[in-house]
Short mmCIF file of C-alpha atoms and ligand atoms in Angstrom, two decimals:
data_model
loop_
_atom_site.label_atom_id
_atom_site.label_comp_id
_atom_site.label_asym_id
_atom_site.label_seq_id
_atom_site.Cartn_x
_atom_site.Cartn_y
_atom_site.Cartn_z
CA MET A 1 86.60 72.11 94.59
CA VAL A 2 87.31 75.82 93.84
CA ARG A 3 84.67 77.02 96.31
CA SER A 4 85.85 74.64 99.02
CA PHE A 5 89.11 76.56 99.57
CA HIS A 6 87.67 80.08 99.76
CA LYS A 7 88.49 80.43 103.50
CA GLU A 8 92.15 79.63 102.82
CA ARG A 9 92.25 82.23 100.05
CA GLU A 10 90.62 84.85 102.23
CA GLU A 11 93.10 84.16 105.05
CA GLU A 12 96.14 84.56 102.80
CA ILE A 13 94.80 87.66 101.02
CA ASN A 14 94.20 89.25 104.43
CA ILE A 15 97.81 88.48 105.44
CA LEU A 16 98.92 90.31 102.28
CA MET A 17 96.65 93.27 103.12
CA GLU A 18 98.15 93.51 106.62
CA LYS A 19 101.70 93.60 105.24
CA LEU A 20 100.66 96.36 102.85
CA GLU A 21 98.97 98.35 105.64
CA GLN A 22 102.25 98.19 107.59
CA ALA A 23 104.23 99.38 104.56
CA SER A 24 101.75 102.18 104.05
CA SER A 25 101.99 103.41 107.63
CA SER A 26 105.79 103.43 107.49
CA SER A 27 105.76 104.96 103.96
CA SER A 28 108.03 102.23 102.70
CA THR A 29 108.18 100.50 99.32
CA VAL A 30 107.18 96.88 98.81
CA ASN A 31 108.30 94.25 96.34
CA LEU A 32 104.86 93.27 95.04
CA SER A 33 106.31 90.54 92.80
CA GLN A 34 107.72 88.82 95.89
CA PHE A 35 104.44 89.26 97.80
CA PHE A 36 102.48 87.73 94.91
CA ILE A 37 104.65 84.64 94.59
CA THR A 38 104.34 84.15 98.37
CA LEU A 39 100.56 84.53 98.17
CA THR A 40 100.09 82.07 95.31
CA SER A 41 102.57 79.52 96.60
CA ASP A 42 101.02 79.60 100.10
CA ILE A 43 97.54 79.16 98.64
CA MET A 44 98.63 76.41 96.26
CA SER A 45 100.40 74.71 99.21
CA LYS A 46 97.19 74.73 101.20
CA VAL A 47 95.13 73.47 98.24
CA ALA A 48 97.53 70.87 96.88
CA LEU A 49 99.54 69.88 99.96
CA GLY A 50 97.07 70.54 102.76
CA ARG A 51 99.16 73.15 104.59
CA LYS A 52 101.85 75.80 104.15
CA TYR A 53 105.49 74.68 104.22
CA SER A 54 108.13 77.12 105.35
CA SER A 55 111.87 76.83 104.86
CA ASP A 56 112.43 77.16 108.66
CA GLU A 57 111.14 73.61 109.19
CA GLY A 58 113.97 72.06 107.19
CA THR A 59 112.14 71.97 103.85
CA VAL A 60 113.33 73.84 100.77
CA ASN A 61 112.41 77.44 100.03
CA ILE A 62 109.51 76.50 97.81
CA LYS A 63 109.16 79.94 96.19
CA THR A 64 112.76 79.97 95.04
CA VAL A 65 112.46 76.42 93.70
CA VAL A 66 109.31 77.30 91.71
CA ARG A 67 111.16 80.21 90.07
CA THR A 68 114.24 78.05 89.37
CA PHE A 69 112.03 75.30 87.91
CA SER A 70 110.41 77.79 85.50
CA ARG A 71 113.76 79.26 84.53
CA VAL A 72 115.49 75.93 83.89
CA PHE A 73 112.61 74.20 82.08
CA GLY A 74 111.82 77.37 80.13
CA THR A 75 115.34 77.61 78.71
CA PHE A 76 115.41 76.86 74.98
CA PRO A 77 117.03 73.40 74.61
CA VAL A 78 119.27 74.04 71.59
CA ALA A 79 120.28 70.35 71.25
CA GLU A 80 116.70 69.24 70.67
CA TYR A 81 116.42 71.34 67.53
CA ILE A 82 120.05 71.61 66.30
CA PRO A 83 121.86 68.49 67.60
CA SER A 84 125.24 69.70 66.29
CA LEU A 85 125.04 72.65 68.72
CA ALA A 86 124.46 70.42 71.77
CA TRP A 87 127.67 71.82 73.28
CA ILE A 88 125.80 75.08 74.01
CA ASP A 89 123.47 73.22 76.41
CA TRP A 90 126.50 71.44 77.85
CA ILE A 91 128.24 74.77 78.60
CA ARG A 92 125.02 76.07 80.15
CA ARG A 93 124.82 72.87 82.26
CA LEU A 94 121.18 72.52 81.25
CA ASP A 95 120.83 68.79 82.04
CA GLY A 96 122.63 69.15 85.37
CA LYS A 97 120.45 72.06 86.46
CA ALA A 98 117.26 70.23 85.37
CA GLU A 99 118.31 67.17 87.38
CA GLU A 100 119.15 69.27 90.45
CA VAL A 101 115.84 71.13 90.53
CA SER A 102 113.86 67.93 89.83
CA LYS A 103 115.62 66.17 92.70
CA THR A 104 115.02 69.07 95.08
CA PHE A 105 111.32 68.97 94.23
CA ASP A 106 111.14 65.19 94.44
CA ASP A 107 112.75 65.14 97.92
CA PHE A 108 110.37 67.82 99.11
CA LEU A 109 107.27 66.10 97.72
CA GLU A 110 108.40 62.76 99.16
CA LYS A 111 108.47 64.37 102.62
CA VAL A 112 105.03 65.90 102.06
CA VAL A 113 103.46 62.61 100.95
CA GLN A 114 105.14 60.69 103.78
CA GLU A 115 103.84 63.15 106.34
CA HIS A 116 100.28 62.74 105.08
CA ASP A 117 100.53 58.98 104.60
CA PHE A 118 101.99 58.43 108.07
CA ASP A 119 99.34 60.40 109.86
CA VAL A 120 96.21 59.06 108.10
CA ASP A 121 93.87 59.79 110.98
CA LYS A 122 94.67 63.49 111.10
CA LYS A 123 91.79 65.25 109.35
CA ARG A 124 93.16 67.17 106.37
CA SER A 125 91.49 68.48 103.27
CA GLY A 126 94.37 68.93 100.79
CA PHE A 127 94.50 67.42 97.34
CA VAL A 128 97.32 65.09 98.43
CA ASP A 129 95.01 63.50 101.06
CA ARG A 130 92.36 62.86 98.40
CA LEU A 131 94.96 61.23 96.15
CA LEU A 132 96.24 59.09 99.02
CA SER A 133 92.73 57.86 99.77
CA ILE A 134 92.26 56.94 96.07
CA GLN A 135 95.51 54.99 96.31
CA ARG A 136 94.37 53.16 99.47
CA GLU A 137 90.99 52.25 97.96
CA GLN A 138 92.81 50.72 94.94
CA THR A 139 89.91 51.45 92.60
CA THR A 140 91.95 52.73 89.64
CA PRO A 141 92.30 50.42 86.60
CA PHE A 142 96.09 50.93 86.73
CA VAL A 143 98.69 50.85 89.50
CA PHE A 144 98.38 54.24 91.16
CA ASP A 145 101.63 54.46 93.06
CA ARG A 146 103.37 57.24 94.95
CA SER A 147 105.16 58.56 91.87
CA TYR A 148 101.74 59.41 90.32
CA ILE A 149 100.72 61.27 93.45
CA LYS A 150 103.93 63.29 93.42
CA LEU A 151 103.58 64.05 89.72
CA ILE A 152 99.98 65.24 90.06
CA ILE A 153 100.72 67.56 92.97
CA LEU A 154 103.86 68.83 91.26
CA ASP A 155 101.78 69.57 88.13
CA MET A 156 99.21 71.49 90.17
CA PHE A 157 101.79 73.32 92.22
CA ILE A 158 103.99 74.35 89.29
CA GLY A 159 100.98 74.93 87.00
CA GLY A 160 99.24 77.20 89.49
CA THR A 161 101.89 79.15 91.38
CA ALA A 162 104.11 81.20 89.06
CA THR A 163 101.38 81.59 86.38
CA THR A 164 98.88 83.12 88.79
CA SER A 165 101.53 85.28 90.41
CA SER A 166 102.65 86.51 86.98
CA LEU A 167 99.06 87.44 86.08
CA LEU A 168 98.80 89.40 89.34
CA GLU A 169 102.02 91.33 88.78
CA TRP A 170 101.12 92.24 85.19
CA THR A 171 97.59 93.31 86.19
CA LEU A 172 99.01 95.64 88.83
CA THR A 173 101.68 96.87 86.39
CA GLU A 174 99.01 97.82 83.85
CA LEU A 175 96.85 99.45 86.52
CA VAL A 176 99.77 101.57 87.76
CA ARG A 177 100.30 102.68 84.14
CA HIS A 178 96.59 103.38 83.57
CA PRO A 179 95.07 105.47 86.38
CA GLU A 180 91.93 105.99 84.25
CA CYS A 181 91.25 102.22 84.52
CA VAL A 182 91.79 102.34 88.30
CA LYS A 183 89.19 105.10 88.56
CA LYS A 184 86.59 103.07 86.62
CA LEU A 185 87.38 99.96 88.62
CA ARG A 186 87.01 101.83 91.92
CA ASP A 187 83.61 103.07 90.81
CA GLU A 188 82.59 99.50 90.07
CA ILE A 189 83.92 98.21 93.39
CA CYS A 190 82.11 101.02 95.18
CA SER A 191 78.82 100.16 93.53
CA VAL A 192 79.09 96.45 94.38
CA SER A 193 80.88 96.39 97.73
CA ALA A 194 80.77 99.81 99.33
CA HIS A 195 80.44 98.88 102.98
CA ASN A 196 82.61 95.80 103.57
CA SER A 197 86.33 96.14 104.05
CA TYR A 198 86.91 92.82 102.22
CA VAL A 199 85.73 92.37 98.64
CA ASN A 200 84.69 88.72 98.50
CA GLU A 201 84.23 86.05 95.82
CA ASP A 202 80.50 86.72 95.40
CA ASP A 203 81.20 90.44 94.90
CA VAL A 204 83.73 89.96 92.10
CA GLU A 205 81.28 87.81 90.13
CA LYS A 206 79.25 91.00 89.64
CA MET A 207 82.22 93.08 88.41
CA ASN A 208 82.35 93.16 84.61
CA TYR A 209 85.01 95.83 84.37
CA LEU A 210 87.33 93.94 86.73
CA ASN A 211 86.83 90.85 84.60
CA ALA A 212 87.64 92.87 81.47
CA ILE A 213 90.86 94.17 83.09
CA VAL A 214 92.01 90.65 83.90
CA LYS A 215 91.10 89.44 80.39
CA GLU A 216 93.03 92.30 78.80
CA THR A 217 96.07 91.50 80.96
CA LEU A 218 95.83 87.84 79.92
CA ARG A 219 95.73 88.99 76.28
CA LEU A 220 98.82 91.21 76.45
CA HIS A 221 100.77 89.22 79.03
CA PRO A 222 99.75 85.53 78.83
CA PRO A 223 101.71 83.93 81.69
CA LEU A 224 102.58 80.98 79.44
CA SER A 225 103.47 82.83 76.26
CA ILE A 226 104.19 79.61 74.36
CA ILE A 227 101.64 76.98 75.32
CA VAL A 228 102.56 73.34 75.80
CA PRO A 229 103.93 72.00 72.44
CA ARG A 230 101.82 69.59 70.35
CA LEU A 231 102.92 66.63 68.24
CA LEU A 232 101.04 66.32 64.95
CA SER A 233 99.23 62.98 64.70
CA GLU A 234 98.70 63.30 60.92
CA ASP A 235 100.06 65.24 57.93
CA VAL A 236 98.63 68.74 57.70
CA ARG A 237 98.63 71.43 54.98
CA LEU A 238 98.39 74.90 56.48
CA ARG A 239 98.36 78.02 54.29
CA GLY A 240 100.38 76.25 51.61
CA TYR A 241 102.89 74.70 54.03
CA ASP A 242 103.07 70.92 54.40
CA ILE A 243 103.70 69.81 57.97
CA ALA A 244 104.48 66.12 58.44
CA ALA A 245 102.93 63.88 61.12
CA GLY A 246 105.24 63.66 64.13
CA THR A 247 106.38 67.32 63.87
CA GLN A 248 106.43 69.21 67.13
CA VAL A 249 104.39 72.40 66.84
CA MET A 250 104.90 75.38 69.13
CA ILE A 251 101.96 77.77 69.54
CA ASN A 252 102.86 81.34 70.40
CA ALA A 253 99.85 82.69 72.31
CA TRP A 254 101.70 85.95 73.02
CA ALA A 255 102.07 86.73 69.29
CA ILE A 256 98.53 85.55 68.38
CA GLN A 257 97.04 87.78 71.07
CA ARG A 258 98.92 90.88 69.85
CA ASP A 259 98.27 90.33 66.15
CA LYS A 260 97.05 93.59 64.60
CA ALA A 261 95.27 91.69 61.79
CA THR A 262 92.99 90.10 64.40
CA TRP A 263 92.85 92.65 67.19
CA GLY A 264 93.01 95.87 65.18
CA PRO A 265 95.58 98.69 64.96
CA ASP A 266 95.48 99.24 68.73
CA ALA A 267 96.36 95.60 69.47
CA GLU A 268 99.39 96.63 71.56
CA LYS A 269 97.30 98.99 73.68
CA PHE A 270 95.93 98.02 77.11
CA LYS A 271 92.21 98.56 76.58
CA PRO A 272 89.91 96.51 78.87
CA GLU A 273 86.88 98.07 77.16
CA ARG A 274 87.41 95.79 74.15
CA HIS A 275 86.13 92.88 76.29
CA LEU A 276 82.97 94.59 77.51
CA ASN A 277 79.88 93.40 75.62
CA SER A 278 82.02 90.82 73.85
CA SER A 279 81.32 87.10 73.89
CA LEU A 280 85.00 86.30 73.32
CA ASP A 281 86.15 83.86 75.97
CA PHE A 282 89.33 82.05 76.93
CA GLN A 283 87.98 78.53 77.44
CA GLY A 284 89.83 77.31 74.35
CA GLN A 285 87.04 77.86 71.78
CA ASP A 286 88.33 81.14 70.29
CA TYR A 287 91.75 80.46 68.82
CA LYS A 288 92.70 84.13 68.81
CA PHE A 289 92.60 84.18 72.63
CA ILE A 290 94.16 81.10 74.24
CA PRO A 291 95.96 82.11 77.48
CA PHE A 292 94.83 78.83 79.09
CA GLY A 293 95.46 76.68 76.01
CA SER A 294 92.81 74.66 74.21
CA GLY A 295 91.53 71.14 73.69
CA ARG A 296 92.16 68.11 75.89
CA ARG A 297 95.07 69.71 77.73
CA LEU A 298 93.20 72.95 78.50
CA CYS A 299 94.30 74.32 81.88
CA PRO A 300 92.20 72.75 84.66
CA GLY A 301 92.96 75.67 87.01
CA ILE A 302 91.13 78.47 85.15
CA ARG A 303 88.44 79.08 87.77
CA LEU A 304 90.83 78.87 90.69
CA ALA A 305 93.28 81.29 89.04
CA LEU A 306 90.57 83.78 88.07
CA VAL A 307 88.82 83.94 91.39
CA LEU A 308 92.12 84.37 93.22
CA VAL A 309 93.37 87.10 90.89
CA GLU A 310 90.06 88.99 90.79
CA VAL A 311 89.55 89.02 94.56
CA THR A 312 93.18 90.03 95.19
CA VAL A 313 93.11 92.84 92.61
CA ALA A 314 89.74 94.14 93.84
CA ASN A 315 91.05 94.35 97.42
CA LEU A 316 94.36 95.92 96.35
CA VAL A 317 92.54 98.62 94.40
CA LYS A 318 89.86 99.19 97.01
CA ARG A 319 92.28 99.56 99.91
CA PHE A 320 95.37 101.22 98.39
CA ASP A 321 96.70 103.85 96.05
CA TRP A 322 99.74 102.69 94.14
CA ARG A 323 102.75 104.74 93.22
CA VAL A 324 106.06 103.67 91.68
CA GLN A 325 109.39 105.20 92.40
CA VAL A 326 110.09 107.78 89.69
CA GLY A 327 113.07 106.44 87.78
CA PRO A 328 115.32 108.27 85.34
CA TYR A 329 112.67 107.88 82.62
CA GLY A 330 109.67 108.89 84.72
CA VAL A 331 106.72 106.82 85.92
CA ASP A 332 105.34 106.38 82.42
CA LYS A 333 108.33 104.36 81.52
CA LEU A 334 107.60 101.62 84.08
CA TYR A 335 109.78 98.91 82.70
CA LEU A 336 107.78 96.23 80.84
CA ALA A 337 110.56 93.73 80.09
CA GLU A 338 109.66 90.06 80.50
CA ALA A 339 111.91 87.44 82.07
CA ALA A 340 113.05 84.37 80.14
CA GLY A 341 111.47 81.08 81.25
CA ILE A 342 108.24 79.10 80.91
CA GLU A 343 106.27 81.87 82.60
CA ALA A 344 106.57 85.36 81.14
CA CYS A 345 106.75 87.14 84.49
CA ARG A 346 108.30 90.60 84.88
CA LYS A 347 112.06 90.68 84.34
CA TYR A 348 112.47 93.14 87.21
CA PRO A 349 110.33 93.02 90.34
CA LEU A 350 107.43 95.43 90.69
CA ILE A 351 108.45 97.82 93.48
CA VAL A 352 105.69 100.18 94.63
CA PHE A 353 104.59 102.51 97.42
CA PRO A 354 101.17 101.54 98.77
CA THR A 355 99.06 104.23 100.47
CA SER A 356 95.93 103.21 102.37
CA VAL A 357 92.77 104.88 101.13
CA VAL A 358 89.54 105.45 102.98
CA PHE A 359 86.76 103.94 100.90
CA PRO A 360 84.38 105.19 99.52
CA ILE A 361 86.40 108.16 98.28
C1 HEM B 401 96.69 82.68 85.34
C2 HEM B 401 96.91 81.46 85.69
C3 HEM B 401 97.15 80.29 84.76
C4 HEM B 401 97.45 80.28 83.42
C5 HEM B 401 97.62 81.47 82.49
C6 HEM B 401 97.56 78.89 83.03
C7 HEM B 401 97.83 78.47 81.74
C8 HEM B 401 97.95 77.17 81.36
C9 HEM B 401 98.23 76.72 80.01
C10 HEM B 401 98.43 77.63 78.80
C11 HEM B 401 98.29 75.38 80.04
C12 HEM B 401 98.56 74.47 78.83
C13 HEM B 401 97.24 74.18 78.16
C14 HEM B 401 97.39 73.56 76.80
O1 HEM B 401 98.46 73.08 76.47
O2 HEM B 401 96.39 73.55 76.04
C15 HEM B 401 98.06 74.96 81.41
C16 HEM B 401 98.06 73.65 81.84
C17 HEM B 401 97.90 73.28 83.15
N1 HEM B 401 97.56 74.09 84.21
FE1 HEM B 401 97.32 76.07 84.15
N2 HEM B 401 97.33 78.10 84.13
C18 HEM B 401 97.05 78.92 85.20
C19 HEM B 401 96.71 78.52 86.48
C20 HEM B 401 96.64 77.23 86.91
C21 HEM B 401 96.25 76.81 88.23
C22 HEM B 401 95.78 77.73 89.36
C23 HEM B 401 96.40 75.46 88.28
C24 HEM B 401 96.16 74.52 89.42
C25 HEM B 401 95.03 74.27 89.94
C26 HEM B 401 96.85 75.03 86.97
C27 HEM B 401 97.12 73.73 86.62
C28 HEM B 401 97.47 73.32 85.35
C29 HEM B 401 97.76 71.93 85.01
C30 HEM B 401 97.76 70.75 85.98
C31 HEM B 401 98.01 71.90 83.62
C32 HEM B 401 98.36 70.69 82.77
C33 HEM B 401 97.09 70.13 82.15
C34 HEM B 401 97.36 68.96 81.23
O3 HEM B 401 98.50 68.78 80.79
O4 HEM B 401 96.41 68.22 80.93
N3 HEM B 401 96.99 76.13 86.17
N4 HEM B 401 97.84 76.06 82.18
#
């Protein structure tokens, strides 16, 4: 499944490269955060929905809705934990906003499914077409109706778009702050893919340092800082605390992955080298490193996210030098604040100057 969409990924990454080339030749800044959300939402559209949807054709602006969805559903619901303070949610219009964004998404997905269902003979390869054919074959042991199809594609779309874009923006943020890592990465890219202008998916599989950079970014900036809550199925005693069955448990991956007791005194430092020659992985087996969760609900999009992020970063580093506008506190003080919401993306967009480089340098 991941391999089968590599052409679509290549196409979209090349569109991004062209936009950056244009910005470089006119010496203008670009909003990389905006470019990344466009890239991931266009790719997820092609994978999940079979094609890109633009707001000009009467559909919603899908990028804005994804961001709103994350913001609304990532807001702490005070009433759920302290019912007497429910008025706070009421003032914030939390329920109303959640209903609005859900309806916007539902209307959009209804149109998408209708379009695919209506035109069955048109050859398409998106996930929605596969789900529709499962529905037509009626082979599932339960009634697999349209609401399931919409929920599955919504899950994929929301699960894959802002998370992957957030990982891209934090990886670039850390690289802009650490030119020594860019130098090492360029050397690696040069040794693996010196002669092609496009670094492809086979190339990045050979790049250990690139992989370590992405891992280190996932450690310091897990896109879902609090993973999906769990409900305890039985009573548990943990470090002297009794936790009753039925309690909702929140797991803070962000804090676990910055814990000095586990990661050492330099836990807050961006140091990709800590992952070289280390067997530590993020497939949910090592509880100190769980950016994709763990257990039965482990993220199903790990491979898709990684390949997309690694190929994009490799091409961005191979083809451009990156500079940020010097603010009142200097480049070193590139603001690291995180936005509120389900995904811990940057609070302020990453604005940079790209300059094309001739490779090899
Ligand atoms: C850097 C990118 C991504 C990160 C950090 C990420 C992280 C996560 C995390 C932490 C969970 C919850 C796991 C748990 O509770 O144990 C999750 C679930 C999920 N992710 Fe991802 N994800 C990413 C990309 C993707 C992509 C590309 C897709 C789509 C193909 C995707 C689809 C999903 C879905 C459908 C779930 C729900 C799984 C379930 O409830 O069984 N994710 N993801």
